[in-house]
Amino acid sequence: VFEEKRRGDSDPSPDQVSLRRDLWLDFNGRGYTLRDAITGSMTKGARLDIGRPFQLGHVSVDGRDQLITTLDEGKSGVELREKSVNLTAESRLESGARKIPATGWDNVFHSVSQTLHLPPGWRVLAVLGADSVPETWFNRWTLLEIFLVVIAALSFAKLWGWKWGAVALAGLGVTAT
């Protein structure tokens, strides 16, 4: 008697997919518009799903629009017919989330890169948890600049009092770099 345990490749190689994400912050700062580009090859699954707090709006595979389906768990996604993946997805993240999930997709990615696009007049103070974020206000400071600002603020405090020292610290901290 033969009993079927598994069909197809019993031990497929891991998925080799990469995610490149562009995020655009709304002018009022309360939400993001996202465009994800997922490329590579999938050997273990035939579906890509994204969960809450993301709202999937449009998906295209190889330039052709795809039907978005929703599962019982509130996840929405698309079925993939080919092992080679060239997918573009647009979605929304509402309510100005301070913590943005790295991917949101129910898949393990080989590499992930994100670019945040800010409206005119906005500037990033700091980003925690990322490997490299060179253009934040906090990362642009050098140890010498911090030392000079503190010395200048202490000088103001010694000459004209602690209130003026605090004003000097705040003013130089905002205007420096």
PDB file of C-alpha atoms in Angstrom:
ATOM      1  CA  VAL A   1       0.000   0.000   0.000  1.00  0.00           C
ATOM      2  CA  PHE A   2       1.369   3.381  -0.994  1.00  0.00           C
ATOM      3  CA  GLU A   3       0.468   6.361   1.103  1.00  0.00           C
ATOM      4  CA  GLU A   4       1.110   9.802  -0.377  1.00  0.00           C
ATOM      5  CA  LYS A   5       2.974  11.995   2.118  1.00  0.00           C
ATOM      6  CA  ARG A   6       4.058  14.871  -0.081  1.00  0.00           C
ATOM      7  CA  ARG A   7       3.939  15.873  -3.726  1.00  0.00           C
ATOM      8  CA  GLY A   8       6.556  17.758  -5.686  1.00  0.00           C
ATOM      9  CA  ASP A   9       9.908  18.849  -4.302  1.00  0.00           C
ATOM     10  CA  SER A  10      10.052  17.592  -0.716  1.00  0.00           C
ATOM     11  CA  ASP A  11      12.782  20.040   0.341  1.00  0.00           C
ATOM     12  CA  PRO A  12      12.720  23.161  -1.867  1.00  0.00           C
ATOM     13  CA  SER A  13      15.454  25.764  -1.557  1.00  0.00           C
ATOM     14  CA  PRO A  14      14.537  28.891   0.426  1.00  0.00           C
ATOM     15  CA  ASP A  15      12.859  31.840  -1.256  1.00  0.00           C
ATOM     16  CA  GLN A  16      15.253  34.429  -2.659  1.00  0.00           C
ATOM     17  CA  VAL A  17      13.092  37.556  -2.805  1.00  0.00           C
ATOM     18  CA  SER A  18      14.066  41.164  -2.174  1.00  0.00           C
ATOM     19  CA  LEU A  19      11.886  44.091  -1.123  1.00  0.00           C
ATOM     20  CA  ARG A  20      12.498  47.691  -2.162  1.00  0.00           C
ATOM     21  CA  ARG A  21      10.007  50.071  -0.519  1.00  0.00           C
ATOM     22  CA  ASP A  22       9.318  53.749  -1.088  1.00  0.00           C
ATOM     23  CA  LEU A  23       7.247  55.550   1.565  1.00  0.00           C
ATOM     24  CA  TRP A  24       5.673  58.968   1.064  1.00  0.00           C
ATOM     25  CA  LEU A  25       4.586  60.794   4.195  1.00  0.00           C
ATOM     26  CA  ASP A  26       1.322  62.739   3.892  1.00  0.00           C
ATOM     27  CA  PHE A  27       1.511  66.533   4.197  1.00  0.00           C
ATOM     28  CA  ASN A  28      -0.373  66.400   7.501  1.00  0.00           C
ATOM     29  CA  GLY A  29       1.894  63.633   8.840  1.00  0.00           C
ATOM     30  CA  ARG A  30      -0.938  61.202   9.567  1.00  0.00           C
ATOM     31  CA  GLY A  31      -0.346  58.498   7.002  1.00  0.00           C
ATOM     32  CA  TYR A  32       1.943  56.977   4.404  1.00  0.00           C
ATOM     33  CA  THR A  33       1.567  55.865   0.824  1.00  0.00           C
ATOM     34  CA  LEU A  34       3.801  52.896   0.023  1.00  0.00           C
ATOM     35  CA  ARG A  35       5.107  51.367  -3.166  1.00  0.00           C
ATOM     36  CA  ASP A  36       6.764  47.964  -2.777  1.00  0.00           C
ATOM     37  CA  ALA A  37       8.838  46.316  -5.483  1.00  0.00           C
ATOM     38  CA  ILE A  38       9.335  42.600  -4.787  1.00  0.00           C
ATOM     39  CA  THR A  39      11.717  40.710  -7.046  1.00  0.00           C
ATOM     40  CA  GLY A  40      13.397  37.312  -6.989  1.00  0.00           C
ATOM     41  CA  SER A  41      12.264  33.695  -6.972  1.00  0.00           C
ATOM     42  CA  MET A  42       9.808  31.887  -4.705  1.00  0.00           C
ATOM     43  CA  THR A  43      10.071  28.128  -4.319  1.00  0.00           C
ATOM     44  CA  LYS A  44       8.136  27.502  -1.098  1.00  0.00           C
ATOM     45  CA  GLY A  45       4.950  29.491  -1.522  1.00  0.00           C
ATOM     46  CA  ALA A  46       2.522  30.578  -4.191  1.00  0.00           C
ATOM     47  CA  ARG A  47       0.973  33.563  -2.396  1.00  0.00           C
ATOM     48  CA  LEU A  48       2.125  36.902  -1.004  1.00  0.00           C
ATOM     49  CA  ASP A  49       0.025  38.427   1.793  1.00  0.00           C
ATOM     50  CA  ILE A  50       0.273  41.668   3.719  1.00  0.00           C
ATOM     51  CA  GLY A  51      -1.455  42.165   7.060  1.00  0.00           C
ATOM     52  CA  ARG A  52      -2.638  44.988   9.237  1.00  0.00           C
ATOM     53  CA  PRO A  53      -1.968  47.920   9.617  1.00  0.00           C
ATOM     54  CA  PHE A  54      -1.344  48.013   5.851  1.00  0.00           C
ATOM     55  CA  GLN A  55      -4.213  48.378   3.376  1.00  0.00           C
ATOM     56  CA  LEU A  56      -3.293  46.871   0.026  1.00  0.00           C
ATOM     57  CA  GLY A  57      -4.644  48.928  -2.861  1.00  0.00           C
ATOM     58  CA  HIS A  58      -3.096  47.819  -6.147  1.00  0.00           C
ATOM     59  CA  VAL A  59      -0.830  44.962  -7.248  1.00  0.00           C
ATOM     60  CA  SER A  60       0.746  44.207 -10.591  1.00  0.00           C
ATOM     61  CA  VAL A  61       2.919  41.240 -11.558  1.00  0.00           C
ATOM     62  CA  ASP A  62       5.126  41.662 -14.619  1.00  0.00           C
ATOM     63  CA  GLY A  63       3.166  44.805 -15.503  1.00  0.00           C
ATOM     64  CA  ARG A  64      -0.259  43.072 -15.406  1.00  0.00           C
ATOM     65  CA  ASP A  65      -2.832  44.035 -12.770  1.00  0.00           C
ATOM     66  CA  GLN A  66      -3.707  41.264 -10.314  1.00  0.00           C
ATOM     67  CA  LEU A  67      -6.823  40.419  -8.341  1.00  0.00           C
ATOM     68  CA  ILE A  68      -6.370  41.141  -4.619  1.00  0.00           C
ATOM     69  CA  THR A  69      -8.031  38.587  -2.338  1.00  0.00           C
ATOM     70  CA  THR A  70      -8.623  38.786   1.415  1.00  0.00           C
ATOM     71  CA  LEU A  71      -8.191  35.911   3.845  1.00  0.00           C
ATOM     72  CA  ASP A  72     -10.141  35.300   7.040  1.00  0.00           C
ATOM     73  CA  GLU A  73      -7.350  36.725   9.222  1.00  0.00           C
ATOM     74  CA  GLY A  74      -7.711  40.153   7.609  1.00  0.00           C
ATOM     75  CA  LYS A  75      -4.701  39.678   5.376  1.00  0.00           C
ATOM     76  CA  SER A  76      -4.910  40.607   1.730  1.00  0.00           C
ATOM     77  CA  GLY A  77      -2.661  39.459  -1.069  1.00  0.00           C
ATOM     78  CA  VAL A  78      -2.234  37.848  -4.453  1.00  0.00           C
ATOM     79  CA  GLU A  79      -1.667  34.392  -5.891  1.00  0.00           C
ATOM     80  CA  LEU A  80       1.554  33.879  -7.829  1.00  0.00           C
ATOM     81  CA  ARG A  81       1.676  31.459 -10.746  1.00  0.00           C
ATOM     82  CA  GLU A  82       5.380  31.692 -11.593  1.00  0.00           C
ATOM     83  CA  LYS A  83       8.434  31.002  -9.465  1.00  0.00           C
ATOM     84  CA  SER A  84      10.057  34.171 -10.764  1.00  0.00           C
ATOM     85  CA  VAL A  85       8.575  37.220  -9.014  1.00  0.00           C
ATOM     86  CA  ASN A  86       8.450  40.780 -10.361  1.00  0.00           C
ATOM     87  CA  LEU A  87       5.698  42.393  -8.301  1.00  0.00           C
ATOM     88  CA  THR A  88       4.764  46.012  -7.627  1.00  0.00           C
ATOM     89  CA  ALA A  89       2.262  46.830  -4.879  1.00  0.00           C
ATOM     90  CA  GLU A  90       0.773  50.109  -3.668  1.00  0.00           C
ATOM     91  CA  SER A  91      -0.711  50.327  -0.196  1.00  0.00           C
ATOM     92  CA  ARG A  92      -1.602  52.749   2.610  1.00  0.00           C
ATOM     93  CA  LEU A  93      -0.590  52.995   6.237  1.00  0.00           C
ATOM     94  CA  GLU A  94      -2.974  55.248   8.128  1.00  0.00           C
ATOM     95  CA  SER A  95      -2.944  57.004  11.514  1.00  0.00           C
ATOM     96  CA  GLY A  96       0.633  58.291  11.427  1.00  0.00           C
ATOM     97  CA  ALA A  97       2.243  55.204  12.886  1.00  0.00           C
ATOM     98  CA  ARG A  98       5.466  55.971  14.718  1.00  0.00           C
ATOM     99  CA  LYS A  99       6.589  52.363  14.397  1.00  0.00           C
ATOM    100  CA  ILE A 100       6.504  51.122  10.824  1.00  0.00           C
ATOM    101  CA  PRO A 101       6.911  47.370  10.350  1.00  0.00           C
ATOM    102  CA  ALA A 102      10.012  46.500   8.335  1.00  0.00           C
ATOM    103  CA  THR A 103       8.024  44.577   5.720  1.00  0.00           C
ATOM    104  CA  GLY A 104       4.463  43.723   6.751  1.00  0.00           C
ATOM    105  CA  TRP A 105       4.474  40.884   4.225  1.00  0.00           C
ATOM    106  CA  ASP A 106       4.098  37.247   5.329  1.00  0.00           C
ATOM    107  CA  ASN A 107       7.365  36.255   3.734  1.00  0.00           C
ATOM    108  CA  VAL A 108      11.037  36.164   4.640  1.00  0.00           C
ATOM    109  CA  PHE A 109      13.040  38.508   2.446  1.00  0.00           C
ATOM    110  CA  HIS A 110      16.649  38.090   1.412  1.00  0.00           C
ATOM    111  CA  SER A 111      17.157  41.871   1.492  1.00  0.00           C
ATOM    112  CA  VAL A 112      15.024  44.893   2.377  1.00  0.00           C
ATOM    113  CA  SER A 113      15.625  48.559   1.579  1.00  0.00           C
ATOM    114  CA  GLN A 114      13.345  51.499   2.291  1.00  0.00           C
ATOM    115  CA  THR A 115      13.354  55.125   1.218  1.00  0.00           C
ATOM    116  CA  LEU A 116      11.273  57.698   3.066  1.00  0.00           C
ATOM    117  CA  HIS A 117      10.116  60.702   1.016  1.00  0.00           C
ATOM    118  CA  LEU A 118       9.145  63.712   3.154  1.00  0.00           C
ATOM    119  CA  PRO A 119       6.942  66.670   2.228  1.00  0.00           C
ATOM    120  CA  PRO A 120       8.640  70.055   1.822  1.00  0.00           C
ATOM    121  CA  GLY A 121       9.625  71.522   5.191  1.00  0.00           C
ATOM    122  CA  TRP A 122       9.806  68.188   7.008  1.00  0.00           C
ATOM    123  CA  ARG A 123      13.012  66.734   8.421  1.00  0.00           C
ATOM    124  CA  VAL A 124      13.797  63.427  10.127  1.00  0.00           C
ATOM    125  CA  LEU A 125      15.028  63.797  13.696  1.00  0.00           C
ATOM    126  CA  ALA A 126      16.260  60.207  14.227  1.00  0.00           C
ATOM    127  CA  VAL A 127      15.577  56.657  13.098  1.00  0.00           C
ATOM    128  CA  LEU A 128      16.068  53.696  15.417  1.00  0.00           C
ATOM    129  CA  GLY A 129      16.628  50.098  14.356  1.00  0.00           C
ATOM    130  CA  ALA A 130      17.924  50.726  10.846  1.00  0.00           C
ATOM    131  CA  ASP A 131      21.418  49.796   9.690  1.00  0.00           C
ATOM    132  CA  SER A 132      22.200  53.015   7.855  1.00  0.00           C
ATOM    133  CA  VAL A 133      20.345  56.336   7.968  1.00  0.00           C
ATOM    134  CA  PRO A 134      22.770  59.114   6.989  1.00  0.00           C
ATOM    135  CA  GLU A 135      20.385  62.035   6.480  1.00  0.00           C
ATOM    136  CA  THR A 136      18.746  62.363   9.899  1.00  0.00           C
ATOM    137  CA  TRP A 137      19.271  65.431  12.059  1.00  0.00           C
ATOM    138  CA  PHE A 138      20.807  63.365  14.859  1.00  0.00           C
ATOM    139  CA  ASN A 139      23.245  61.455  12.614  1.00  0.00           C
ATOM    140  CA  ARG A 140      24.610  64.633  11.048  1.00  0.00           C
ATOM    141  CA  TRP A 141      26.177  65.737  14.347  1.00  0.00           C
ATOM    142  CA  THR A 142      29.834  65.036  15.048  1.00  0.00           C
ATOM    143  CA  LEU A 143      31.368  64.774  18.496  1.00  0.00           C
ATOM    144  CA  LEU A 144      33.204  68.074  17.952  1.00  0.00           C
ATOM    145  CA  GLU A 145      29.966  69.921  17.110  1.00  0.00           C
ATOM    146  CA  ILE A 146      28.225  68.563  20.204  1.00  0.00           C
ATOM    147  CA  PHE A 147      31.212  69.584  22.345  1.00  0.00           C
ATOM    148  CA  LEU A 148      31.258  73.142  20.921  1.00  0.00           C
ATOM    149  CA  VAL A 149      27.504  73.615  21.454  1.00  0.00           C
ATOM    150  CA  VAL A 150      27.744  72.424  25.075  1.00  0.00           C
ATOM    151  CA  ILE A 151      30.759  74.702  25.753  1.00  0.00           C
ATOM    152  CA  ALA A 152      28.940  77.693  24.248  1.00  0.00           C
ATOM    153  CA  ALA A 153      25.782  76.959  26.276  1.00  0.00           C
ATOM    154  CA  LEU A 154      27.801  76.594  29.495  1.00  0.00           C
ATOM    155  CA  SER A 155      29.535  79.902  28.714  1.00  0.00           C
ATOM    156  CA  PHE A 156      26.172  81.634  28.294  1.00  0.00           C
ATOM    157  CA  ALA A 157      24.975  80.073  31.547  1.00  0.00           C
ATOM    158  CA  LYS A 158      28.082  81.255  33.420  1.00  0.00           C
ATOM    159  CA  LEU A 159      27.891  84.803  32.038  1.00  0.00           C
ATOM    160  CA  TRP A 160      24.135  85.520  32.014  1.00  0.00           C
ATOM    161  CA  GLY A 161      22.478  82.716  34.036  1.00  0.00           C
ATOM    162  CA  TRP A 162      21.009  79.258  33.443  1.00  0.00           C
ATOM    163  CA  LYS A 163      17.956  80.520  31.556  1.00  0.00           C
ATOM    164  CA  TRP A 164      20.149  82.100  28.863  1.00  0.00           C
ATOM    165  CA  GLY A 165      22.316  78.985  28.861  1.00  0.00           C
ATOM    166  CA  ALA A 166      19.247  76.867  28.090  1.00  0.00           C
ATOM    167  CA  VAL A 167      18.167  79.301  25.362  1.00  0.00           C
ATOM    168  CA  ALA A 168      21.658  79.143  23.836  1.00  0.00           C
ATOM    169  CA  LEU A 169      21.670  75.342  23.967  1.00  0.00           C
ATOM    170  CA  ALA A 170      18.263  75.134  22.259  1.00  0.00           C
ATOM    171  CA  GLY A 171      19.113  77.795  19.678  1.00  0.00           C
ATOM    172  CA  LEU A 172      22.490  76.354  18.742  1.00  0.00           C
ATOM    173  CA  GLY A 173      21.071  72.819  18.736  1.00  0.00           C
ATOM    174  CA  VAL A 174      18.394  73.759  16.233  1.00  0.00           C
ATOM    175  CA  THR A 175      20.523  75.916  13.950  1.00  0.00           C
ATOM    176  CA  ALA A 176      23.741  73.871  13.894  1.00  0.00           C
ATOM    177  CA  THR A 177      24.500  71.521  10.989  1.00  0.00           C
TER     178      THR A 177
END
